[in-house]
Tab-separated table of C-alpha atoms and ligand atoms in Angstrom:
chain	number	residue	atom	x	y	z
A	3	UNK	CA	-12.551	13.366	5.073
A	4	UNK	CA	-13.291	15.887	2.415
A	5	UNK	CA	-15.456	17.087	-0.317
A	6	UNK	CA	-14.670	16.005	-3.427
A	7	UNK	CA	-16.390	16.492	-6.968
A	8	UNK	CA	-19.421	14.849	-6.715
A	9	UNK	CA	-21.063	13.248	-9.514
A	10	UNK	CA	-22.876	10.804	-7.980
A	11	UNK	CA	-26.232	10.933	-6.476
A	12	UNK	CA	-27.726	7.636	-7.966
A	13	UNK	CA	-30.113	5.070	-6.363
A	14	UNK	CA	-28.829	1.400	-7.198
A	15	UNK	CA	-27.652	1.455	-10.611
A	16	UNK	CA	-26.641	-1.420	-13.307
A	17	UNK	CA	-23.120	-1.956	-14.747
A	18	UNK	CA	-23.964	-0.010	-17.828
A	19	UNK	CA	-25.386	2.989	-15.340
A	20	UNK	CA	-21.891	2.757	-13.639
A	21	UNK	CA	-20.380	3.040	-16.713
A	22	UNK	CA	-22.292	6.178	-17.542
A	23	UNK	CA	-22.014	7.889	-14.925
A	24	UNK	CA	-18.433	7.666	-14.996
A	25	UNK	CA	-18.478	8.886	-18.640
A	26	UNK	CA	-20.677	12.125	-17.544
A	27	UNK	CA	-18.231	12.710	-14.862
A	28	UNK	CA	-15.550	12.541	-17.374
A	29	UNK	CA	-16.949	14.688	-19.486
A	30	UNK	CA	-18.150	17.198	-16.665
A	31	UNK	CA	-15.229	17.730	-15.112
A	32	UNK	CA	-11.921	16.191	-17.124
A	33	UNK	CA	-12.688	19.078	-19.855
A	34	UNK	CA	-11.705	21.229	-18.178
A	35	UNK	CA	-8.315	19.911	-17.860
A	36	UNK	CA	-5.318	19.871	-20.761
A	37	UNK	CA	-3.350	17.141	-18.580
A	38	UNK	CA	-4.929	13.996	-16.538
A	39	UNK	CA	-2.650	11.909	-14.493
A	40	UNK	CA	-3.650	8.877	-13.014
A	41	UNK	CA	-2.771	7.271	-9.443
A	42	UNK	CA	-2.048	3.740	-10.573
A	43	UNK	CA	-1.172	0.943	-7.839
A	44	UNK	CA	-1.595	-2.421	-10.152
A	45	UNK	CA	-4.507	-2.824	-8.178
A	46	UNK	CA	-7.931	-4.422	-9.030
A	47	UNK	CA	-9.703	-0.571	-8.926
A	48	UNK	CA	-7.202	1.669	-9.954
A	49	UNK	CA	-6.627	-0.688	-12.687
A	50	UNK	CA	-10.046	-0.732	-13.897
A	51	UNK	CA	-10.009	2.718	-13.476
A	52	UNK	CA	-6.924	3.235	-16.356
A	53	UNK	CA	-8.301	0.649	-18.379
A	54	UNK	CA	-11.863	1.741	-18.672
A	55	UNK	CA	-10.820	5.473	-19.241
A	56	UNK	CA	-8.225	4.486	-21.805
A	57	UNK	CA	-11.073	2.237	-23.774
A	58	UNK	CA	-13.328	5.390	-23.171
A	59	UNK	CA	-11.464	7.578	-24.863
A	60	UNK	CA	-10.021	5.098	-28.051
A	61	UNK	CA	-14.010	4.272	-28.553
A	62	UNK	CA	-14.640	8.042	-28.701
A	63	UNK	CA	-17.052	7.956	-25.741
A	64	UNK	CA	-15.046	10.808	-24.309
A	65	UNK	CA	-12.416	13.330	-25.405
A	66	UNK	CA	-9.004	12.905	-24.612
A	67	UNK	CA	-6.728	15.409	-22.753
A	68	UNK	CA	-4.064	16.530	-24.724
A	69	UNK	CA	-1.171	14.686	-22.203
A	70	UNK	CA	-2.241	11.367	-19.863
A	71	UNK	CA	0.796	10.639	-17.150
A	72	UNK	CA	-0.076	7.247	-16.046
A	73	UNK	CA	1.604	7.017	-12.449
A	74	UNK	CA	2.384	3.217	-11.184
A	75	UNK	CA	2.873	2.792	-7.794
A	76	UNK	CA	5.449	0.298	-6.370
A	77	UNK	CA	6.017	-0.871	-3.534
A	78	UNK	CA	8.326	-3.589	-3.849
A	79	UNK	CA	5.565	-5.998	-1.966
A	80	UNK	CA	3.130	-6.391	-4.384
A	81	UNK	CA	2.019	-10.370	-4.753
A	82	UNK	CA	3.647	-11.358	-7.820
A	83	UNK	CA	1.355	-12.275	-10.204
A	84	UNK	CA	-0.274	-8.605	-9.844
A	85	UNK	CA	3.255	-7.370	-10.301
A	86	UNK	CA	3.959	-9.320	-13.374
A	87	UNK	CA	0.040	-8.222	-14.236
A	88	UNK	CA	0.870	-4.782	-13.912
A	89	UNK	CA	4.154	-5.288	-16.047
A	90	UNK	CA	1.611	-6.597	-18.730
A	91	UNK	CA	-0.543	-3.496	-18.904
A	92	UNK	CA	2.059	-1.372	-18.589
A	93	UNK	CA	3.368	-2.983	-21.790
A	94	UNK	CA	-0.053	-2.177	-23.215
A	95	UNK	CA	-0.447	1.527	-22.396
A	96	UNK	CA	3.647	2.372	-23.536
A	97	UNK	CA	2.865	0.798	-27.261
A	98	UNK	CA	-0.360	2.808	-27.169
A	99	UNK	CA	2.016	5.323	-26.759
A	100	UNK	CA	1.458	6.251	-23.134
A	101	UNK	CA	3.844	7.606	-20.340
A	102	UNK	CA	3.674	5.199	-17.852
A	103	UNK	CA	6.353	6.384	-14.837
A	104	UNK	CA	7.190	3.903	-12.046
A	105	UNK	CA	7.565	5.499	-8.780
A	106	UNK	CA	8.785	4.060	-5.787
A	107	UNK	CA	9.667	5.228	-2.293
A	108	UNK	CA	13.728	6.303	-1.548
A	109	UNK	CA	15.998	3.787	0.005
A	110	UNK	CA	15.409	4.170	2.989
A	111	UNK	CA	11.954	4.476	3.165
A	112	UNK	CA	10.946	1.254	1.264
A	113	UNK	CA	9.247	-1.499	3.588
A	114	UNK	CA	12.021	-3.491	4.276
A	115	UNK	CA	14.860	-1.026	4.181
A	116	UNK	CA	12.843	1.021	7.111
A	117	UNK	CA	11.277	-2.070	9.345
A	118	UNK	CA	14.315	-3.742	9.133
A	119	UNK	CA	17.335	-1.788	8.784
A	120	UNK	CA	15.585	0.891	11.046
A	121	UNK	CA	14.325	-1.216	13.338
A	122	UNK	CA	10.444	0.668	13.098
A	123	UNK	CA	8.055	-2.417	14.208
A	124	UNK	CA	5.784	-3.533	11.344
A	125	UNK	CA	2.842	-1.067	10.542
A	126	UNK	CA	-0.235	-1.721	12.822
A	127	UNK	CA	-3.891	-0.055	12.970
A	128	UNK	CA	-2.897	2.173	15.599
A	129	UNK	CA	0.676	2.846	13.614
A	130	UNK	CA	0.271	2.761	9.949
A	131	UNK	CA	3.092	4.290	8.889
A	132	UNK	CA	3.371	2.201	5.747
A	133	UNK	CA	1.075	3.254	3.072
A	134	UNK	CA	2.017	7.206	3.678
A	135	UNK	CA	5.477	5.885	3.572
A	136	UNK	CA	5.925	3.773	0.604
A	137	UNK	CA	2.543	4.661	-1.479
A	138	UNK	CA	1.555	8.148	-1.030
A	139	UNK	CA	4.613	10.166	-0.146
A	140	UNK	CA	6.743	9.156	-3.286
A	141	UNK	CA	3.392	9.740	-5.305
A	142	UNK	CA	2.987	13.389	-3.787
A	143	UNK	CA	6.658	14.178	-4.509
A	144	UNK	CA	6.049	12.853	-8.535
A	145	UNK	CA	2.623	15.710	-8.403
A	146	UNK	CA	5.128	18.058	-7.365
A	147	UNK	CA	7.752	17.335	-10.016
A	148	UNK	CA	5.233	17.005	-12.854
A	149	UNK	CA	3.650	20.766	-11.662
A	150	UNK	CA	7.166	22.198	-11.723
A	151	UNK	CA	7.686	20.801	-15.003
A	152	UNK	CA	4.282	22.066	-16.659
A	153	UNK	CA	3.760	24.984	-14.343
A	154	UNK	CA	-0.217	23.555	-15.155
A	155	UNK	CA	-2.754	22.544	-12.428
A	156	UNK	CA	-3.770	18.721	-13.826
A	157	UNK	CA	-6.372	16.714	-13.245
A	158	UNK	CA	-5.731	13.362	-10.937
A	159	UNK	CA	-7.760	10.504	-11.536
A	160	UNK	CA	-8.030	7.588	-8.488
A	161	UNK	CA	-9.531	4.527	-8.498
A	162	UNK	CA	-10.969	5.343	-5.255
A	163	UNK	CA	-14.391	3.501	-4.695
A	164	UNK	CA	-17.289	3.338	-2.041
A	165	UNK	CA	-20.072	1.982	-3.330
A	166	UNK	CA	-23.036	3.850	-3.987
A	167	UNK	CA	-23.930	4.480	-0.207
A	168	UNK	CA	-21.106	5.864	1.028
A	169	UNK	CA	-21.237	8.168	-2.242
A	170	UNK	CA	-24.125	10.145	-1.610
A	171	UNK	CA	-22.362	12.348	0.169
A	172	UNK	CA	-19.643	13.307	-1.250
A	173	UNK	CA	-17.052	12.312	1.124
A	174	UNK	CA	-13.959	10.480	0.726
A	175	UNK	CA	-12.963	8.509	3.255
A	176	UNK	CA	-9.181	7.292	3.701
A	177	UNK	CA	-9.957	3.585	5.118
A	178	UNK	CA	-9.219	0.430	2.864
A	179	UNK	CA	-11.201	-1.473	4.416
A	180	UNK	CA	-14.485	-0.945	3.053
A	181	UNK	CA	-15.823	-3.290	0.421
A	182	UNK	CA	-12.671	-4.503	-0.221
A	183	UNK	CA	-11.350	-1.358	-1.242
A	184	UNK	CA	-7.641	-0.583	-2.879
A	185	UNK	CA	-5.078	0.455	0.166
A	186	UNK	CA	-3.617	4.023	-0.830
A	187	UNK	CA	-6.307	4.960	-3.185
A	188	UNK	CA	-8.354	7.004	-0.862
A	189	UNK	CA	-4.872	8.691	0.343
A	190	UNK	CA	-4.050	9.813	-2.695
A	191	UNK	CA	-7.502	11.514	-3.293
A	192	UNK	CA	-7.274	13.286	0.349
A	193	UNK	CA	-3.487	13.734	0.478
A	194	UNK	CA	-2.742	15.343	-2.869
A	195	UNK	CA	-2.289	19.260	-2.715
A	196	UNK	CA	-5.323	21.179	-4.020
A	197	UNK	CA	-2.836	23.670	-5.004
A	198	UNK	CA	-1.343	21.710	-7.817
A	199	UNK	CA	-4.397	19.631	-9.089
A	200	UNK	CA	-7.896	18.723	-8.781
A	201	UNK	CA	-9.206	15.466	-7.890
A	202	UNK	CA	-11.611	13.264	-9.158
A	203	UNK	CA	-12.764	9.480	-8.364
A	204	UNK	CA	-14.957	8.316	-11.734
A	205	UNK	CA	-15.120	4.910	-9.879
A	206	UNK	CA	-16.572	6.115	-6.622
A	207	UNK	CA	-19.992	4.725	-7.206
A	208	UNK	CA	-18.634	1.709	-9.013
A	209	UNK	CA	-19.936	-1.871	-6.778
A	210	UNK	CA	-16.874	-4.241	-6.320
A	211	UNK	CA	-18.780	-7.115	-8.643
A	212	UNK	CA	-18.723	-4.342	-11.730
A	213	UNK	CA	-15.076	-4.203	-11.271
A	214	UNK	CA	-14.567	-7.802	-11.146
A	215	UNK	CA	-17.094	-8.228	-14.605
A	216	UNK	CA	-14.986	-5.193	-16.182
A	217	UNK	CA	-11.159	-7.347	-15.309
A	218	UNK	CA	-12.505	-10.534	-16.002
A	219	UNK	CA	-15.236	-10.361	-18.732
A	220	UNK	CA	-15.090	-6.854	-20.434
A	221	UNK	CA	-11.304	-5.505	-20.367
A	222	UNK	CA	-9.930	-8.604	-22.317
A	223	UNK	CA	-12.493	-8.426	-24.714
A	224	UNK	CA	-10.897	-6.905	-28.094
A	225	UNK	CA	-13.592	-4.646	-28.758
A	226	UNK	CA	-12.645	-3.022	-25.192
A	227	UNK	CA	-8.897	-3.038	-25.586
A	228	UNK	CA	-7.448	-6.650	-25.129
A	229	UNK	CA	-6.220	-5.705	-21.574
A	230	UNK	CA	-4.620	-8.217	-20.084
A	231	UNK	CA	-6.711	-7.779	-16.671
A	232	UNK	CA	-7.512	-11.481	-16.577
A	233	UNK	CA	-5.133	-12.764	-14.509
A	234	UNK	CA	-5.364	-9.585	-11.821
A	235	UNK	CA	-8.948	-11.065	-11.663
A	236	UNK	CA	-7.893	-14.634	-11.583
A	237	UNK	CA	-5.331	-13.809	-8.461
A	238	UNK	CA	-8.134	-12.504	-6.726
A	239	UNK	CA	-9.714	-15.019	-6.706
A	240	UNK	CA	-11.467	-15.833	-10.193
A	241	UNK	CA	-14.685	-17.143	-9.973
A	242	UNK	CA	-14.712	-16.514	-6.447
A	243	UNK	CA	-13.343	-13.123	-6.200
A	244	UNK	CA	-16.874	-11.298	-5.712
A	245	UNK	CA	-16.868	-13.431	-2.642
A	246	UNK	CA	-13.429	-13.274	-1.210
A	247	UNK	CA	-13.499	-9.511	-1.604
A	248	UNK	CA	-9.931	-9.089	-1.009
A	249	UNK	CA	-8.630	-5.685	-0.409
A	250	UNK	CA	-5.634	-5.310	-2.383
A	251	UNK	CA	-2.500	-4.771	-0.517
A	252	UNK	CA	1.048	-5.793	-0.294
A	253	UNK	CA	2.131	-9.513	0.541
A	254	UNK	CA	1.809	-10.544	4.184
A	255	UNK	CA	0.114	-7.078	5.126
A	256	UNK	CA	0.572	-6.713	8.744
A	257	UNK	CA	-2.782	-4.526	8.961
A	258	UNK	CA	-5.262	-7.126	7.550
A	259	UNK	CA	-6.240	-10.002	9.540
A	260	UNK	CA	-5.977	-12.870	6.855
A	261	UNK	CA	-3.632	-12.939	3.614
A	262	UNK	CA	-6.608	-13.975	1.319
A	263	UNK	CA	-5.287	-12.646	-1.915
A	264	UNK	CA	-2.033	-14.568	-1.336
A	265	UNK	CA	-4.023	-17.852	0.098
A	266	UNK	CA	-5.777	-18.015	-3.406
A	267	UNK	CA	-2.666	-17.052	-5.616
A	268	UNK	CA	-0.618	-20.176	-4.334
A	269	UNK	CA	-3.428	-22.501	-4.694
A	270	UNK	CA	-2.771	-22.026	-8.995
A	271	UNK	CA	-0.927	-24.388	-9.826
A	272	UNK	CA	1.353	-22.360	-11.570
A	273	UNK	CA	1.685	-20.448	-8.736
A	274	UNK	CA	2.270	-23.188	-6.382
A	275	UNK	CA	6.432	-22.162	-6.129
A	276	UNK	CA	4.870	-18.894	-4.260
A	277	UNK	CA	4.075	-20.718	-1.002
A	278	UNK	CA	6.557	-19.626	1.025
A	279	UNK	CA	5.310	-16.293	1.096
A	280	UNK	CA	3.017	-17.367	3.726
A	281	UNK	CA	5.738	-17.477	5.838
A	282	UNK	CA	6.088	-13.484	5.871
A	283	UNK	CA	3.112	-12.865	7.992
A	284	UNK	CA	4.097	-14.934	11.157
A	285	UNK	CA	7.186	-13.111	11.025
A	286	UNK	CA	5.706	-9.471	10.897
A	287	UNK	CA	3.673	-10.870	13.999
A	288	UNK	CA	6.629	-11.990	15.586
A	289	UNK	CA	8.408	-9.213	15.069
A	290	UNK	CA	5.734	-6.955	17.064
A	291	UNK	CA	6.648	-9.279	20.550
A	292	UNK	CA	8.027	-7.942	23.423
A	293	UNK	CA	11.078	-10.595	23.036
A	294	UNK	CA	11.871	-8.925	19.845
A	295	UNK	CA	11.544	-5.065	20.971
A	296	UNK	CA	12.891	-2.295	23.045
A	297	UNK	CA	11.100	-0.947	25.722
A	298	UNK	CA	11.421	2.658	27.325
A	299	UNK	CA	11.782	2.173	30.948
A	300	UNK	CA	12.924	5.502	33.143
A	301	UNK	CA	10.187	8.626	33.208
A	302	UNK	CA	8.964	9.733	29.620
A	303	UNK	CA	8.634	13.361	29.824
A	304	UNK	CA	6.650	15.630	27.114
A	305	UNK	CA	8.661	18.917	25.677
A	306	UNK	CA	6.933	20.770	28.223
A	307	UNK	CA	8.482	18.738	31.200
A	308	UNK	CA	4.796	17.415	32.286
A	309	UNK	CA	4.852	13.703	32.199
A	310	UNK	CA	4.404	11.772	29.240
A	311	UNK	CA	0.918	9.651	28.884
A	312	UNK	CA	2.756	7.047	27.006
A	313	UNK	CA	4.929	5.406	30.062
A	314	UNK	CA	7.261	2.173	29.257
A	315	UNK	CA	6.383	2.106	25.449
A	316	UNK	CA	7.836	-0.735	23.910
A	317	UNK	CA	9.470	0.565	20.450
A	318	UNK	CA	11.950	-0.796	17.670
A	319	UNK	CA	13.367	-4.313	16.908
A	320	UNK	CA	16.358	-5.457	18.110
A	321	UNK	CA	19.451	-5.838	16.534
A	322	UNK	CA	18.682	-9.470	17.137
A	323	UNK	CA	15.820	-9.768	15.736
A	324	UNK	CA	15.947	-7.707	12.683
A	325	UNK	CA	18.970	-10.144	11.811
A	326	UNK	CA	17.078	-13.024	12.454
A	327	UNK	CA	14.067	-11.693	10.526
A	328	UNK	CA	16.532	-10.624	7.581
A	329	UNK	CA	17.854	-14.458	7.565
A	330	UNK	CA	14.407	-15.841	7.507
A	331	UNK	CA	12.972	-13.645	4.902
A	332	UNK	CA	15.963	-14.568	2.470
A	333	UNK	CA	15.196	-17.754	2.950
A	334	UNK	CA	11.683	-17.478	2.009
A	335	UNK	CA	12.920	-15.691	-1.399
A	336	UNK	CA	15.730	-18.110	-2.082
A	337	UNK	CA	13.144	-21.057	-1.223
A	338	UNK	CA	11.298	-19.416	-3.961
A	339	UNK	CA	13.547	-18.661	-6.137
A	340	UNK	CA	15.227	-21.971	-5.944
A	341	UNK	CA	11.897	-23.110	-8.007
A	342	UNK	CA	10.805	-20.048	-9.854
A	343	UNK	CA	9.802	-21.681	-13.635
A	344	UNK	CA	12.003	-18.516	-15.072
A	345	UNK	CA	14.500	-15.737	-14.095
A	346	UNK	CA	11.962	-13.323	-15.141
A	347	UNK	CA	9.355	-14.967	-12.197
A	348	UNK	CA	11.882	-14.952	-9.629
A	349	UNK	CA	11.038	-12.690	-6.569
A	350	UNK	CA	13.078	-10.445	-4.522
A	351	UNK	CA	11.481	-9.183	-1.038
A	352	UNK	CA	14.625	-7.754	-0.636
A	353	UNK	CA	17.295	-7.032	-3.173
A	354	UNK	CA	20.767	-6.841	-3.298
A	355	UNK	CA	20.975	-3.060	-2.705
A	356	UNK	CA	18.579	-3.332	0.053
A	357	UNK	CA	19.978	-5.951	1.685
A	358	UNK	CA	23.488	-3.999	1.644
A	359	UNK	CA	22.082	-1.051	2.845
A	360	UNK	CA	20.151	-2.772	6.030
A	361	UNK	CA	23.353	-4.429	6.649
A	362	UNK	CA	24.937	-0.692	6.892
A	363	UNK	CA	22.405	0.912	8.283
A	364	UNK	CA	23.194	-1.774	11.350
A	365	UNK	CA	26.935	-1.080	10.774
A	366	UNK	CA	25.800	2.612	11.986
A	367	UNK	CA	23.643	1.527	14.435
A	368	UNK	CA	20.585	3.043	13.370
A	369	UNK	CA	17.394	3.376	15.831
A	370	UNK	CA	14.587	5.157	15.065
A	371	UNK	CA	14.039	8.884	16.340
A	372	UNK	CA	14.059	9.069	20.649
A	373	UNK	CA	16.091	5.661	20.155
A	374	UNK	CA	19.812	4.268	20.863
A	375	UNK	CA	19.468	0.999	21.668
A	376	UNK	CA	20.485	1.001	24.893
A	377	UNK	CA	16.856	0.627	26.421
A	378	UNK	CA	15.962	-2.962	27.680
A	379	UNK	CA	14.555	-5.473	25.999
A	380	UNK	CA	10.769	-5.301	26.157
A	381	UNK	CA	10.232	-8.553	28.020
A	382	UNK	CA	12.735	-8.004	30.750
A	383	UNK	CA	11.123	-7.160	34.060
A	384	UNK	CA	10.255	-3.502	34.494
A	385	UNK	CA	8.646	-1.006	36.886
A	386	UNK	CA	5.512	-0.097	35.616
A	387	UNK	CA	5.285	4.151	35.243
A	388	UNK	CA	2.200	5.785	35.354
A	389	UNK	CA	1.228	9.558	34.149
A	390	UNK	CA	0.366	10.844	37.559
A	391	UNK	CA	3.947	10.123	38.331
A	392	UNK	CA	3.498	6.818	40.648
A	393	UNK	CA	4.678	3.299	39.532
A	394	UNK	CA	3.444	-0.594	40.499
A	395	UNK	CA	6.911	-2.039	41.460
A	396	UNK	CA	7.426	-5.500	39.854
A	397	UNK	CA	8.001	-8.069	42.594
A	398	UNK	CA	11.081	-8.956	41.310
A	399	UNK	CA	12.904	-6.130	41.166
A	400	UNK	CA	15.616	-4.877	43.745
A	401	UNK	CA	15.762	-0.956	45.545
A	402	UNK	CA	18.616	-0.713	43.464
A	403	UNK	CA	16.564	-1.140	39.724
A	404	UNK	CA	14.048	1.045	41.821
A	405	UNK	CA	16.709	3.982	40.941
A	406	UNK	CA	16.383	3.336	37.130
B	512	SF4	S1	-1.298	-2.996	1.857
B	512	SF4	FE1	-0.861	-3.111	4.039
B	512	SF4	S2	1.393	-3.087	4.194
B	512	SF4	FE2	0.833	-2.350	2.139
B	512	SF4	S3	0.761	-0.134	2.363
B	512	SF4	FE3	-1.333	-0.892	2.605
B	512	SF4	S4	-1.566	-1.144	4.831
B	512	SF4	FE4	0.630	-0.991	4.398
């Protein structure tokens, strides 16, 4: 949680208000600045938030910096109609003559690569180590590179929104889960280094229905750009989206409760070849069983020799398991793929190089920190540990496992 710029003090405001206060904002604070960058995820916010600025500025409603780095975000799970959305726009802003950079986590980091080659057990509430992971981090190291490069402090722009409530303020808050927020959005705004640029959110006050009316009514207009936001609007839902709400995300994300983007994308008919990516979910939930995990079962100590709190943790997948889960989750994308209308709307969960490099990271039997796969599996009997030291013997269990 932290103070940011704070433009925003308003009482309930119309879509034209929104729009003006994000154009005093602008003009407040982006001045000041030679170079914006913007945190771009394909998403329905951040993607107003390009969008709008870019028509700001071309209609001469504000100035324009003399550079604008356009940052896209990707994390090889976006639903693919966004991702082929995104494509579109980014189209859009290079023949305006924009940069537009792609960045994208390392090898090893990337969803997939890490939950599967790794063995790490799919992100939870109480373990979220994807959106740090495969959003933020590879957008923090891009900051760093573009400050080396122009030795200038810049001004980054987020599509972070909370409503007018939540504004008043002047806190951001990291969660995604508010009003059908953006995941990463709010990460990027806390995370980035002070030291290298300033922040500011000229969305924060923005209601979800104005960014729904700005994708699906104003943005394709041609007096507003021609963006091709339509069918990010459509995949949320269309018609509906002010009521589905859906926080944008990656497919299948293990942290939200239903997959509503991706319930409403393969209901299009053109869409319709997508289904199997319903599948992915039920695995991610499989994967978090005890049948499918390790499970720490002698004394945890802490580096001060005291005992640990966290006594027989269960922890990675197993070998097993993450071959199993590789098999089925090739299957879903050749299922796919086997009826994909065009090359060019084929998906890959996981592609060639990251398939090869799971398989070697296997080949080198790789466990994640504190790991070496020799612990049990989870759901075989255990003695239960506790922090003061004792344990609840499981009736099952012989002197001799007493010794473990
Ligand atoms: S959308 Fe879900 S899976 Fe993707 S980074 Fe955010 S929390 Fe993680």
């Amino acid at each position: 949680m932290k103070i940011q710029l704070n433009f925003f003090e308003s009482q309930r405001t119309t879509f034209n208000e929104q729009i003006d206060l994000t154009v005093q904002s602008l003009k407040a604070y982006g001045d000041q600045y030679d170079h914006w960058v913007f945190a771009w995820s394909g998403g329905k916010d951040s993607t107003t938030l390009v969008t709008l600025i870019i028509y700001l500025i071309e209609s001469g409603q504000i100035q324009a910096p003399k550079r604008i780095t356009v940052l896209f975000a990707d994390t090889r799970l976006e639903i693919p109609p966004l991702f082929f959305s995104a494509m579109q726009i980014k189209r859009q802003l290079e023949q305006r003559g924009i940069e537009v950079h792609t960045v994208m986590a390392e090898m090893d980091d990337r969803f997939m690569v890490y939950l599967l080659g790794r063995g790490v057990p799919p992100p939870s509430n109480t373990f979220r180590w994807c959106t740090p992971q495969i959003k933020v981090e590879p957008m923090i190291k891009k900051l760093h590179e573009i400050h080396r490069e122009t030795g200038n402090k810049f001004l980054l722009l987020t599509g972070v929104r909370q409503g007018e409530s939540a504004v008043r303020d002047g806190r951001i808050a990291m969660s995604c889960g508010k009003d059908g927020a953006e995941c990463g959005q709010g990460w990027f705004q806390v995370t980035a280094p002070e030291s290298i640029c300033d922040k500011l959110a000229p969305l924060l006050h923005w209601r979800v229905c104005s960014i729904w009316d700005w994708l699906k009514i104003f943005a394709p207009m041609n007096r507003h750009g021609s963006w091709n936001t339509q069918l990010l609007a459509d995949v949320y839902g269309g018609e509906e989206a002010e009521e589905i709400n859906a926080r944008t995300g990656c497919i299948g994300c293990p942290l939200a409760s239903k997959d509503k983007a991706l319930e409403v994308v393969v209901k299009i008919p053109e869409y319709l070849y997508l289904q199997p990516l319903l599948r992915l979910k039920p695995i991610y939930r499989e994967l978090r069983n005890p049948s499918r995990r390790k499970r720490k079962t002698d004394w945890q100590y802490k580096k001060d020799g005291t005992l640990s709190k966290n006594q027989n943790r269960m922890g990675p997948i197993t070998m097993e398991s993450r071959a199993w889960a590789l098999q089925e989750i090739l299957a879903i994308q050749n299922d796919i793929n086997s009826k994909a209308p065009s090359e060019s709307q084929k998906v890959y969960l996981i592609n060639s190089e990251e398939e090869a490099r799971i398989r070697e990271l296997w080949r080198l039997n790789t466990w994640p920190d504190g790991w070496d796969g020799t612990e049990k599996r989870a759901d075989e009997p255990f003695i239960q540990r506790h922090s003061d030291g004792s344990i609840t013997p499981e009736l099952f269990l012989t002197e001799s496992d007493l010794s473990v």
